[in-house]
Tab-separated table of C-alpha atoms in Angstrom:
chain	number	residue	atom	x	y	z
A	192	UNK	CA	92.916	120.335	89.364
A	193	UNK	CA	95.414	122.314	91.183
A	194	UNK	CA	99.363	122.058	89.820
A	195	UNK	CA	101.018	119.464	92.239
A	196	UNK	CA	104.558	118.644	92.637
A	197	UNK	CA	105.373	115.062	92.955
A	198	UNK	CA	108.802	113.620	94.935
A	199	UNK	CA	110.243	110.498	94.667
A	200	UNK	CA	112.139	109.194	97.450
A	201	UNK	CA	115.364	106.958	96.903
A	202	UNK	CA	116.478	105.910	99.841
A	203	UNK	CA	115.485	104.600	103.137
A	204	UNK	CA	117.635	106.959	104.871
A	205	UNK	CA	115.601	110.200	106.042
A	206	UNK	CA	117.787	113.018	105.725
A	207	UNK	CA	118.040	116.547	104.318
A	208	UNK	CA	120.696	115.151	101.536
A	209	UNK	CA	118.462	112.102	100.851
A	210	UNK	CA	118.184	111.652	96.875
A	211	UNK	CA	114.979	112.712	95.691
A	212	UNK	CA	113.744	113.097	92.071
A	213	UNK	CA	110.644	115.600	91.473
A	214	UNK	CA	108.325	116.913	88.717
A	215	UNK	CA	105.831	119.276	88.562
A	216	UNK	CA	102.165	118.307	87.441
A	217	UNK	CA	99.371	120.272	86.123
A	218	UNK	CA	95.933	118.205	85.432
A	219	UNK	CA	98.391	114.956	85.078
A	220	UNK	CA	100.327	116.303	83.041
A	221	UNK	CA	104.156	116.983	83.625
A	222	UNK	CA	104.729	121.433	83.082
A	223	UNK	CA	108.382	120.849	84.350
A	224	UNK	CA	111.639	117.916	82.958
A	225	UNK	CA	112.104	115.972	86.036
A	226	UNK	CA	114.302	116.867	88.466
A	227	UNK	CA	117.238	115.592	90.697
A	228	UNK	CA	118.875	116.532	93.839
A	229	UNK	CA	118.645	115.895	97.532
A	230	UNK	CA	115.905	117.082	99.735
A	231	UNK	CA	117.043	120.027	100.706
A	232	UNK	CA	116.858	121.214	96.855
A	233	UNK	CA	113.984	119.605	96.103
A	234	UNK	CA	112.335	122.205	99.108
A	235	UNK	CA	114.020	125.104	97.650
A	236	UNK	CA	112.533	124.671	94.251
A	237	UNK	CA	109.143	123.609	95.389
A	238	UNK	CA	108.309	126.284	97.813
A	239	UNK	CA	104.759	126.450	98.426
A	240	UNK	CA	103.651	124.434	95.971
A	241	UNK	CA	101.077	120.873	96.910
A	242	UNK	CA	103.440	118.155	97.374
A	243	UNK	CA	102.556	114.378	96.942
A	244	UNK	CA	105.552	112.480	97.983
A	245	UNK	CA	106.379	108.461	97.564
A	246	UNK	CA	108.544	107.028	100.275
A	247	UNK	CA	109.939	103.569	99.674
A	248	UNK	CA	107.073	100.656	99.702
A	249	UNK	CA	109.835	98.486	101.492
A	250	UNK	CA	108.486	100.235	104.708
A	251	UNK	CA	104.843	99.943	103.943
A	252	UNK	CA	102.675	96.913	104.070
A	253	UNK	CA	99.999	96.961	101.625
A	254	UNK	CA	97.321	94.805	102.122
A	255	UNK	CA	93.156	94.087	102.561
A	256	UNK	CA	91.392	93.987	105.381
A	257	UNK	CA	87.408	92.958	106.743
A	258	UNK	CA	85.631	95.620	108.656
A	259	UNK	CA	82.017	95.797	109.655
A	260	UNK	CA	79.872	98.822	108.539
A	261	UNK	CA	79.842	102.194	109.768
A	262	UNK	CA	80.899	105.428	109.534
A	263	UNK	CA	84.505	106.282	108.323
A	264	UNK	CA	85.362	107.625	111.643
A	265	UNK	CA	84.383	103.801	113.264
A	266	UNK	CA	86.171	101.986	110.227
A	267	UNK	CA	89.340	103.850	111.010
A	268	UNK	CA	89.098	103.182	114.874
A	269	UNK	CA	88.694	99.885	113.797
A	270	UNK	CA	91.170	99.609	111.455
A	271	UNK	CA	94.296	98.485	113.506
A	272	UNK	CA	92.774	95.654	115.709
A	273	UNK	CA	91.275	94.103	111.846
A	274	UNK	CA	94.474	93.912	110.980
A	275	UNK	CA	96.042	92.992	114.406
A	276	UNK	CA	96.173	89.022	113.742
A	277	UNK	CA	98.860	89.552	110.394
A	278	UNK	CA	100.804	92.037	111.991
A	279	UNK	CA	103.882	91.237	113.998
A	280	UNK	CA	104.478	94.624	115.503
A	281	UNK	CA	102.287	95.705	118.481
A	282	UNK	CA	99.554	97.901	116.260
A	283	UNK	CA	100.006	100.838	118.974
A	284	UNK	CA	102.941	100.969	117.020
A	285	UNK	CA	101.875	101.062	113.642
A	286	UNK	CA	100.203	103.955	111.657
A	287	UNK	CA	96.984	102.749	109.871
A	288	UNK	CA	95.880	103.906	106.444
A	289	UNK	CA	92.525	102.930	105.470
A	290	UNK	CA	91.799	102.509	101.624
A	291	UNK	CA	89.763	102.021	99.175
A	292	UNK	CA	86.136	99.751	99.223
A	293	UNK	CA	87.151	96.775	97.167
A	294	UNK	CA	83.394	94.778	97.716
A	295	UNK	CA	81.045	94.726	100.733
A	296	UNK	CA	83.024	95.076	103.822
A	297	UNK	CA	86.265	94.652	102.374
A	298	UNK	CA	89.282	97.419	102.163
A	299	UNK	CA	92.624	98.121	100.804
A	300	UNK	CA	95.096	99.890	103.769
A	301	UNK	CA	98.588	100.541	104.387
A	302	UNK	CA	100.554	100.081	107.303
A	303	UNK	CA	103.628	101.531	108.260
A	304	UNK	CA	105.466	101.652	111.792
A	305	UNK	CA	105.427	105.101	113.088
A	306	UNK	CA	108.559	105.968	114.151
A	307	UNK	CA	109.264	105.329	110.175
A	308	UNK	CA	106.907	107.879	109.385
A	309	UNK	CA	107.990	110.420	112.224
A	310	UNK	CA	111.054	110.013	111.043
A	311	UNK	CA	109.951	111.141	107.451
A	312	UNK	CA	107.236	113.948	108.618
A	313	UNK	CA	110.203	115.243	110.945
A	314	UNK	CA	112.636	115.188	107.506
A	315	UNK	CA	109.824	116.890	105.606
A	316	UNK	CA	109.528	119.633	108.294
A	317	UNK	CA	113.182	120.195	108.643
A	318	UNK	CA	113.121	120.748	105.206
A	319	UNK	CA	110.253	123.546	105.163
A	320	UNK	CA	107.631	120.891	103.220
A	321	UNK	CA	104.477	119.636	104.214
A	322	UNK	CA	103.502	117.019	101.961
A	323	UNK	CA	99.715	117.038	101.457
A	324	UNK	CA	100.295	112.834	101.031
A	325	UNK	CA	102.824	110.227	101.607
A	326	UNK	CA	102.244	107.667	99.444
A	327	UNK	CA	104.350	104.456	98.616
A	328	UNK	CA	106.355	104.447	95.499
A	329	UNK	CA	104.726	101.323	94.255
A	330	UNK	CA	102.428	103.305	93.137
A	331	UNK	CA	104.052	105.082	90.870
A	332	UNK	CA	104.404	101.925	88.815
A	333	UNK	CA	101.611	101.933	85.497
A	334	UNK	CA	98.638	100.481	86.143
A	335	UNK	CA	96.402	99.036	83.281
A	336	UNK	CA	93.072	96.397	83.150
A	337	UNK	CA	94.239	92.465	83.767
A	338	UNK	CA	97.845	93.538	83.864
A	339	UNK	CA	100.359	93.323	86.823
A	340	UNK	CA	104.071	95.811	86.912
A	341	UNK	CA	107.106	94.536	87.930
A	342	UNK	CA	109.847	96.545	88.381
A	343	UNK	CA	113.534	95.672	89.163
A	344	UNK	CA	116.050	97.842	90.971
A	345	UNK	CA	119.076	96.464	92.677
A	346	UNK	CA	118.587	93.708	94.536
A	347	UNK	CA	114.833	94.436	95.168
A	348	UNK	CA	111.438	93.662	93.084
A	349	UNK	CA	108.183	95.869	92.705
A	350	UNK	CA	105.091	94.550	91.738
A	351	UNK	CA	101.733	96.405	91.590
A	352	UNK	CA	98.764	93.680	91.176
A	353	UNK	CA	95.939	96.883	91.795
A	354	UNK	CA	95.325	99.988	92.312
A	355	UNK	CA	95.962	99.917	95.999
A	356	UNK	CA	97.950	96.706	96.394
A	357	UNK	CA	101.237	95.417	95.514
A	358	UNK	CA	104.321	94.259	97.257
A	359	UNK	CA	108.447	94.798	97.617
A	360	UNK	CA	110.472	91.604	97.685
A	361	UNK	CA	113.963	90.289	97.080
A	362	UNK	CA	114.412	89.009	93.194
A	363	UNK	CA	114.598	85.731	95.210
A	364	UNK	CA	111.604	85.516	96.865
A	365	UNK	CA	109.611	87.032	94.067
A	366	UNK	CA	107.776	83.258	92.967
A	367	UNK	CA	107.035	83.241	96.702
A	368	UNK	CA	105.113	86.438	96.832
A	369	UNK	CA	103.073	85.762	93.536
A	370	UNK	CA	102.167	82.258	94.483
A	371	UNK	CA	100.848	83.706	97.943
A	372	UNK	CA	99.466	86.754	96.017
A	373	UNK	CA	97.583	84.408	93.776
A	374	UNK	CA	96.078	82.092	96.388
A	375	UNK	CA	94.219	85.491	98.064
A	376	UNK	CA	90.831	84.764	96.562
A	377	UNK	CA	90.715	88.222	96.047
A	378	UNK	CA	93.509	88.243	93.499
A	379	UNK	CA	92.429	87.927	90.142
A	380	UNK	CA	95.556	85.950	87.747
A	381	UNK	CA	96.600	88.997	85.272
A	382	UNK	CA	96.362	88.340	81.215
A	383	UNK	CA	99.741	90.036	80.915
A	384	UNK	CA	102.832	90.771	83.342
A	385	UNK	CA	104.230	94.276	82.089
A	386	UNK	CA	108.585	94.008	83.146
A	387	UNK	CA	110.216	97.328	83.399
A	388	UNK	CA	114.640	96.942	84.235
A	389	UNK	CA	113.998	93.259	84.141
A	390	UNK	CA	116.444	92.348	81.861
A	391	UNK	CA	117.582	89.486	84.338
A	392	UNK	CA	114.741	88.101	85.436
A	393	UNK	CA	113.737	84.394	83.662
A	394	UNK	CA	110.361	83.322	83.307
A	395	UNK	CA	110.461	81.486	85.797
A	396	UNK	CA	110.620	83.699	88.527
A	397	UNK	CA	107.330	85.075	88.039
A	398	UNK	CA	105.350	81.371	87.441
A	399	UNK	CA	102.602	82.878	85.107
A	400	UNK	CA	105.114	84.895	82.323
């Protein structure tokens, strides 16, 4: 596997002195201490290197969608009119990511609006990168067999339930989202909830602690 650089984005705000952390990676495993700065650094010091970047999951929708069979080319033409029904944005609007298989006929995809990702692919550009991903920072969170992530910043919640699905929530609205998370019949209940900057959050708000 080829070293990779990976970038953290920490704020919704695209701009060359947006606060990014980065580290470089080398068969998964970190060759460089992680690094702070603001974009513009971050370029300087990666250079030419691959770059995998995570923008904030607040602007992506994560989610699972039906699609007939056929060719990868048909499933992504597809894609947005699958998902057209649970979307309140006009799709021509939206940027499509197509996942991975979950069972017959079933996907994980993203979606994101795409003047939000213009506006990051113009920042990136600006900057001198080309990221060779963009990838929402939910998944950065650990992933492990029966077990769920939650992670706490601010005012705002994490929670990975897969390898391609999660959501971002207010702390509020957190029972919400699990309750409608566990009614998918897709959703299998995890054995263990792992809490990571937490130290607030009661029992309660996650129903199944």
């Amino acid at each position: 596997m080829a070293g990779q650089v990976h970038l953290l984005i920490h704020s919704t705000n695209s701009s060359l002195n947006t606060p990014v952390s980065w580290v470089s990676m080398l068969n998964g495993v970190a060759t460089s201490a992680v690094k702070h700065g603001t974009l513009d650094e971050a370029a300087h010091d990666i250079a030419e290197q691959v770059l995998i970047a995570y923008v904030p999951a607040i602007d992506v929708l994560l989610t699972r969608v039906a699609l007939p069979g056929g060719r990868r080319s048909q499933l992504l033409t597809a894609l947005p009119y699958a998902l057209e029904d649970n979307l309140i944005d006009d799709v021509d609007q939206l940027h499509c990511a197509l996942g991975k298989k979950t069972d017959e006929h079933h996907y994980e995809a993203a979606v994101i609006s795409d003047d939000t990702m213009q506006s990051w692919l113009d920042q990136f550009a600006e900057a001198g990168l080309r990221p060779q991903y963009l990838l929402p920072d939910i998944f950065l969170l650990p992933l492990h067999e029966e077990e769920w992530t939650i992670h706490c910043t601010g005012e705002f919640t994490r929670l990975r339930t897969s390898e391609g699905n999660g959501f971002v929530c207010s702390r509020e609205a957190l029972p919400t989202f699990i309750g409608q998370t566990l009614h998918d019949s897709k959703t299998r209940e995890p054995q263990r909830i792992r809490l990571m900057g937490c130290a607030e959050l009661t029992p309660e708000a996650t129903t199944i602690l």
